[in-house]
PDB file of C-alpha atoms in Angstrom:
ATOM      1  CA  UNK A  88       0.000   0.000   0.000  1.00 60.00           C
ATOM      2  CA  UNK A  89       1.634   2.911  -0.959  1.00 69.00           C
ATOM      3  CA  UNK A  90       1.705   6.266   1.694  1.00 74.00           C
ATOM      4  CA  UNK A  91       0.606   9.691   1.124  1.00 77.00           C
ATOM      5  CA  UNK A  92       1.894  12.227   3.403  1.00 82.00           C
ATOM      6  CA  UNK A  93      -0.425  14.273   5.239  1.00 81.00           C
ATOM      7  CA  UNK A  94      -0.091  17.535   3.851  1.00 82.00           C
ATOM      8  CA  UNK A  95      -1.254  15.735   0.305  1.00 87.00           C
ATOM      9  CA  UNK A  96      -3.953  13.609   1.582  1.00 90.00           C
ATOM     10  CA  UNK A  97      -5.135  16.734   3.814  1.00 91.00           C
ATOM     11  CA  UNK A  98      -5.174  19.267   0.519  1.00 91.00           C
ATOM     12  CA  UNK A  99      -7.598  17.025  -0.951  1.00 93.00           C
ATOM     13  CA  UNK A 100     -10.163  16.249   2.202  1.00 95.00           C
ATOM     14  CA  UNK A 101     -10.276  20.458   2.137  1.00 95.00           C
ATOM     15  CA  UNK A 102     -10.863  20.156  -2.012  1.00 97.00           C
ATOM     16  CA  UNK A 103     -13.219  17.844  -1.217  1.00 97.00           C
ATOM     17  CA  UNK A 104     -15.416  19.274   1.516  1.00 97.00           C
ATOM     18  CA  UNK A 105     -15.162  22.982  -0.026  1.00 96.00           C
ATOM     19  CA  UNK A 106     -16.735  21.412  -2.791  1.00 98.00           C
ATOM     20  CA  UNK A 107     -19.910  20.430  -0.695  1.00 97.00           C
ATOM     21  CA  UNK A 108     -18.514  16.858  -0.358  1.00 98.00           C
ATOM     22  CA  UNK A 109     -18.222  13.870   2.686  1.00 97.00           C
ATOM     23  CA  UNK A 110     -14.960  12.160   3.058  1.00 97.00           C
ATOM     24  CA  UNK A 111     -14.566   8.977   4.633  1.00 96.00           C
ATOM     25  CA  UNK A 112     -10.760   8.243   6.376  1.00 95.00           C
ATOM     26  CA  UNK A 113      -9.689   5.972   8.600  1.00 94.00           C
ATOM     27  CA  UNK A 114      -8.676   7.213  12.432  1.00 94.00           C
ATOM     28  CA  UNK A 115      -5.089   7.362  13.456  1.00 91.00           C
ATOM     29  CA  UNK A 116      -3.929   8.175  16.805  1.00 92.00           C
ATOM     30  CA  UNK A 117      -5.566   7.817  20.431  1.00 93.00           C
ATOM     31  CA  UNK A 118      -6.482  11.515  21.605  1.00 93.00           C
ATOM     32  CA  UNK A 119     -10.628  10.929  20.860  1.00 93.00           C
ATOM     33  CA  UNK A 120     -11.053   7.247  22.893  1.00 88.00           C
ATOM     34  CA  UNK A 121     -13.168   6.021  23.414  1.00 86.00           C
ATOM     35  CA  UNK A 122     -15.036   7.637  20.991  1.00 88.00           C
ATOM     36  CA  UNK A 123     -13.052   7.024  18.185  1.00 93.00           C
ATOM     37  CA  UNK A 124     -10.413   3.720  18.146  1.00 94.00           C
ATOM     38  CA  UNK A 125      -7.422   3.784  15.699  1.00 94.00           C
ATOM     39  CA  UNK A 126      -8.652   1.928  12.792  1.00 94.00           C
ATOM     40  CA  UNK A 127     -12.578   3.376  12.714  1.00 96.00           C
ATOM     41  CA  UNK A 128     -13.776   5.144   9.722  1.00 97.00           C
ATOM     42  CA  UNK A 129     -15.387   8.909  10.259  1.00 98.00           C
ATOM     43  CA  UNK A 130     -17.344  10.585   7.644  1.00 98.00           C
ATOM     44  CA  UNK A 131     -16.644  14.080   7.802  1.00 98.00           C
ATOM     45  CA  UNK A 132     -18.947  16.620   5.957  1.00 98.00           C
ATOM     46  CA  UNK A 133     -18.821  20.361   5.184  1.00 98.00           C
ATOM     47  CA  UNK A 134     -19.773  22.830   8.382  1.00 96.00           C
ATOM     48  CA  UNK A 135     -21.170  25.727   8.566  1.00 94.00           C
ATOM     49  CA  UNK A 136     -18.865  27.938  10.833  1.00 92.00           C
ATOM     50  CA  UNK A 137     -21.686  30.218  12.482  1.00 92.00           C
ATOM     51  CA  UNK A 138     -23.537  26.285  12.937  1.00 93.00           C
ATOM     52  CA  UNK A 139     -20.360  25.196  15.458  1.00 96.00           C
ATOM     53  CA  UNK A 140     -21.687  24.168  18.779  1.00 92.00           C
ATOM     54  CA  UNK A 141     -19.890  22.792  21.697  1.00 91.00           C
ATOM     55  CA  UNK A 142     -19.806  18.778  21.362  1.00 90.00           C
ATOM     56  CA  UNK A 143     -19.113  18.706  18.107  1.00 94.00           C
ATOM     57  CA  UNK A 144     -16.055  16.917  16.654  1.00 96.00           C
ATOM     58  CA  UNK A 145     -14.281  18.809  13.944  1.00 98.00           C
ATOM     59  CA  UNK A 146     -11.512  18.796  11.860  1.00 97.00           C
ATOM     60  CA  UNK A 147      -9.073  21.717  11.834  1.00 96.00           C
ATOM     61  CA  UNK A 148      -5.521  22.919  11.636  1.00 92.00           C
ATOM     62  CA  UNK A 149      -3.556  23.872  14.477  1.00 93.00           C
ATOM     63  CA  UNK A 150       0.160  24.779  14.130  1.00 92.00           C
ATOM     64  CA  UNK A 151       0.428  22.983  10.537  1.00 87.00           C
ATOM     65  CA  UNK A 152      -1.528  20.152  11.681  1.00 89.00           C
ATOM     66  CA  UNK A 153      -4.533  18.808  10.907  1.00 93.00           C
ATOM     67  CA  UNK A 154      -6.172  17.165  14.127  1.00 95.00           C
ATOM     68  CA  UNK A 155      -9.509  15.716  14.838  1.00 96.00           C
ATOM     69  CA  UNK A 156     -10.946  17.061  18.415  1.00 97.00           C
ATOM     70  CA  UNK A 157     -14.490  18.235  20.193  1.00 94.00           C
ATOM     71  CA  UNK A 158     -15.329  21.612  20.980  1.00 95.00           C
ATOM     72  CA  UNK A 159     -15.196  22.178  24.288  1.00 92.00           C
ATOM     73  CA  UNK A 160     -15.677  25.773  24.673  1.00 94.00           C
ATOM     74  CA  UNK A 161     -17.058  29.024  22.406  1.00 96.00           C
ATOM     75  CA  UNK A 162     -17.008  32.665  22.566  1.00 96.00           C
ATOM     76  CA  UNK A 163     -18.376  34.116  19.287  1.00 92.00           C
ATOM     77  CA  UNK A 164     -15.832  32.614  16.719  1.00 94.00           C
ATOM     78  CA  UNK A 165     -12.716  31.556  19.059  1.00 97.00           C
ATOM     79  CA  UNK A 166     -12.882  27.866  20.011  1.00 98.00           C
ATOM     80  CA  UNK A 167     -11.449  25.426  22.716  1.00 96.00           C
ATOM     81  CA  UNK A 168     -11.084  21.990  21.508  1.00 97.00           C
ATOM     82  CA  UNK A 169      -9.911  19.070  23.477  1.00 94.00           C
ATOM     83  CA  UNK A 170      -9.553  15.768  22.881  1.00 92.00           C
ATOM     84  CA  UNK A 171     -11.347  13.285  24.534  1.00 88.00           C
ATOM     85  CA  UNK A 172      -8.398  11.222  25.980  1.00 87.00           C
ATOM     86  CA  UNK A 173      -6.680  14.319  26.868  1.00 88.00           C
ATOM     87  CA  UNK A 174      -6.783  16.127  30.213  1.00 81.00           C
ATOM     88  CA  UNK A 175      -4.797  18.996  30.175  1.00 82.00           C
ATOM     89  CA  UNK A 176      -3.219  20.548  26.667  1.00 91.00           C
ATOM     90  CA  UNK A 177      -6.115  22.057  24.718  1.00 94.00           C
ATOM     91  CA  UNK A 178      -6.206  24.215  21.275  1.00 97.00           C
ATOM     92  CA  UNK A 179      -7.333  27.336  20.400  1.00 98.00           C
ATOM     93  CA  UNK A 180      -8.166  28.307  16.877  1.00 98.00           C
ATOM     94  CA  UNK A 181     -10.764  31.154  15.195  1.00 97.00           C
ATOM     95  CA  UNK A 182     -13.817  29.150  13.392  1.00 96.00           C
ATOM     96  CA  UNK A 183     -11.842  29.617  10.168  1.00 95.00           C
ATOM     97  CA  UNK A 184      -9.432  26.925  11.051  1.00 96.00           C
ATOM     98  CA  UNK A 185     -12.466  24.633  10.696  1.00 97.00           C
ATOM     99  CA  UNK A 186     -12.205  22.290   7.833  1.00 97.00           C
ATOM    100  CA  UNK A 187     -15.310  19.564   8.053  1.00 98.00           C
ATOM    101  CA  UNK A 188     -17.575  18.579  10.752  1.00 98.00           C
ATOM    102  CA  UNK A 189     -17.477  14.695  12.279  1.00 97.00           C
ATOM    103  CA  UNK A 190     -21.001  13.207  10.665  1.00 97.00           C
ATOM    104  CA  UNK A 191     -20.390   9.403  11.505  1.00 96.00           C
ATOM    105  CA  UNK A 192     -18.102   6.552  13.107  1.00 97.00           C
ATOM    106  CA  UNK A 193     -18.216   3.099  11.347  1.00 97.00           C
ATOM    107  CA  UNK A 194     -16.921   0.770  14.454  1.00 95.00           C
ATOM    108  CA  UNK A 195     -14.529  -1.735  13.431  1.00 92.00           C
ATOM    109  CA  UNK A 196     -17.267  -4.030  14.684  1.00 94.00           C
ATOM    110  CA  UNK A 197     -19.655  -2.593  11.669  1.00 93.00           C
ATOM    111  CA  UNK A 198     -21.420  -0.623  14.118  1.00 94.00           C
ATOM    112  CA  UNK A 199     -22.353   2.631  12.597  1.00 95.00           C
ATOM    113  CA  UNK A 200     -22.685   6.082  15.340  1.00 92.00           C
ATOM    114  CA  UNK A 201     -23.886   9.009  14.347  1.00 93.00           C
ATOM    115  CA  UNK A 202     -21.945  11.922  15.672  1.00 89.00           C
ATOM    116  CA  UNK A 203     -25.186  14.338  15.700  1.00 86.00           C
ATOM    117  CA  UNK A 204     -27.697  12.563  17.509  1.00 87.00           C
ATOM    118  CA  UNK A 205     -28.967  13.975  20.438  1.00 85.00           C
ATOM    119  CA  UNK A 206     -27.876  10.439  22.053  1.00 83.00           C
ATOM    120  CA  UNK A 207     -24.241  11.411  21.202  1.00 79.00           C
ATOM    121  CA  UNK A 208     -24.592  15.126  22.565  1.00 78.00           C
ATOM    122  CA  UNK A 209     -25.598  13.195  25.771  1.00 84.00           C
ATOM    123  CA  UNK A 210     -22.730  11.031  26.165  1.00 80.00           C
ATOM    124  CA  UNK A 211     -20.364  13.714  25.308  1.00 78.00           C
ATOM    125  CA  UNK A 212     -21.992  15.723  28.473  1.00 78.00           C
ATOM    126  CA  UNK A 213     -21.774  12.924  30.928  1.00 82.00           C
ATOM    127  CA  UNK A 214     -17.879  11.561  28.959  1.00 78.00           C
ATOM    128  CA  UNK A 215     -16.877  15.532  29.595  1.00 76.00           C
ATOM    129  CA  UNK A 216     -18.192  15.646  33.453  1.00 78.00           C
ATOM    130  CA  UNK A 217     -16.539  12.161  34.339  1.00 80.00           C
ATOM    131  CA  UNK A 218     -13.565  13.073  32.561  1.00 74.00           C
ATOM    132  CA  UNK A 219     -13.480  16.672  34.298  1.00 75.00           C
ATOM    133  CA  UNK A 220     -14.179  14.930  38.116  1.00 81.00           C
ATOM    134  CA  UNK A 221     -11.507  11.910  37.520  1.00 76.00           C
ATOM    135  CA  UNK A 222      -8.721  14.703  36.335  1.00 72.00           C
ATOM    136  CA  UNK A 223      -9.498  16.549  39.501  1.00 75.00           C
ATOM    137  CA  UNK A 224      -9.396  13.617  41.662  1.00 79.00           C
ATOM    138  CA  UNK A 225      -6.156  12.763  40.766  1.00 74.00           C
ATOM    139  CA  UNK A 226      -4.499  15.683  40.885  1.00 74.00           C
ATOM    140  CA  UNK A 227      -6.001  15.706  44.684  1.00 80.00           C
ATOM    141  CA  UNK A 228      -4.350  12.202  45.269  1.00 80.00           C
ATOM    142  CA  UNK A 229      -1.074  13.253  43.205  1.00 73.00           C
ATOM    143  CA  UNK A 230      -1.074  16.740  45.488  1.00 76.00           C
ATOM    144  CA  UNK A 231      -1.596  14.493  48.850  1.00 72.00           C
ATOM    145  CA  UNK A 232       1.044  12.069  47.894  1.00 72.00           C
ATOM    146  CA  UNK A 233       3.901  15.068  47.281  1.00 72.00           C
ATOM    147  CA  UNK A 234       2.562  16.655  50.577  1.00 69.00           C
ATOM    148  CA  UNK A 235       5.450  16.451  53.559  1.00 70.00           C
ATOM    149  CA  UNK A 236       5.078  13.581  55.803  1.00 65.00           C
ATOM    150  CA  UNK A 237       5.009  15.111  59.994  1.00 62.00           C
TER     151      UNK A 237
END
């Protein structure tokens, strides 16, 4: 199988998608489980960048990369994204640095999600508040354990 590097492959998904397109690509990397396993295939689709809501996965660039990450955060057209794995480093673009919105997740299993359900806006709440209490709690245990014995 022969490799195309990622600013290549990348040029065309934005082709694509500013021409009113989907694109289908298969995940790499670990920063959205358990949402998204290496290996899955998304569908991404063209967004609307006044449309963006918190929850949504979406493609963008972010220091000559392209990443795929959930909104986690938006004042007028400045976003935080995050992914879902991650608990600290987050990324901070304009809604112009928005290529394609995340439409659908084929599972390796052939189990098909779809990102926009008001099912998956629900799970993203509750994935957000567990992740948010279990960061919290450890840095509680981390802080006790560095604390001077007496």
């Amino acid at each position: 199988m022969k490799e195309i590097e990622n600013n290549v492959f990348f040029s065309y998904v934005e082709k694509e998608i500013a021409d009113g397109k989907s694109v289908s690509l298969r995940v790499k990397g670990k920063s959205m489980t358990p949402m998204l396993h290496e290996g899955d295939i998304i569908t991404l689709i063209p967004v609307n960048q006044h449309k963006l809501k918190i929850g949504d996965v979406v493609l963008f660039t972010y220091k000559n990369n392209f990443l795929l990450h959930r909104i986690i955060c938006k004042k007028k057209n400045k976003l935080t994204l995050q992914g879902d794995a991650v608990y600290q480093h987050t990324e901070k673009i304009s809604t112009q640095e928005v290529i394609a919105l995340l439409q659908q997740v084929k599972k390796q299993n052939g189990k098909t999600i779809d990102c926009q359900s008001i099912y998956r806006k629900i799970y993203f709440y509750l994935w957000f508040v567990v992740k948010t209490i279990k960061y919290r709690l450890l840095l509680i245990i981390k802080n006790k354990r560095n604390e001077p014995k007496r």
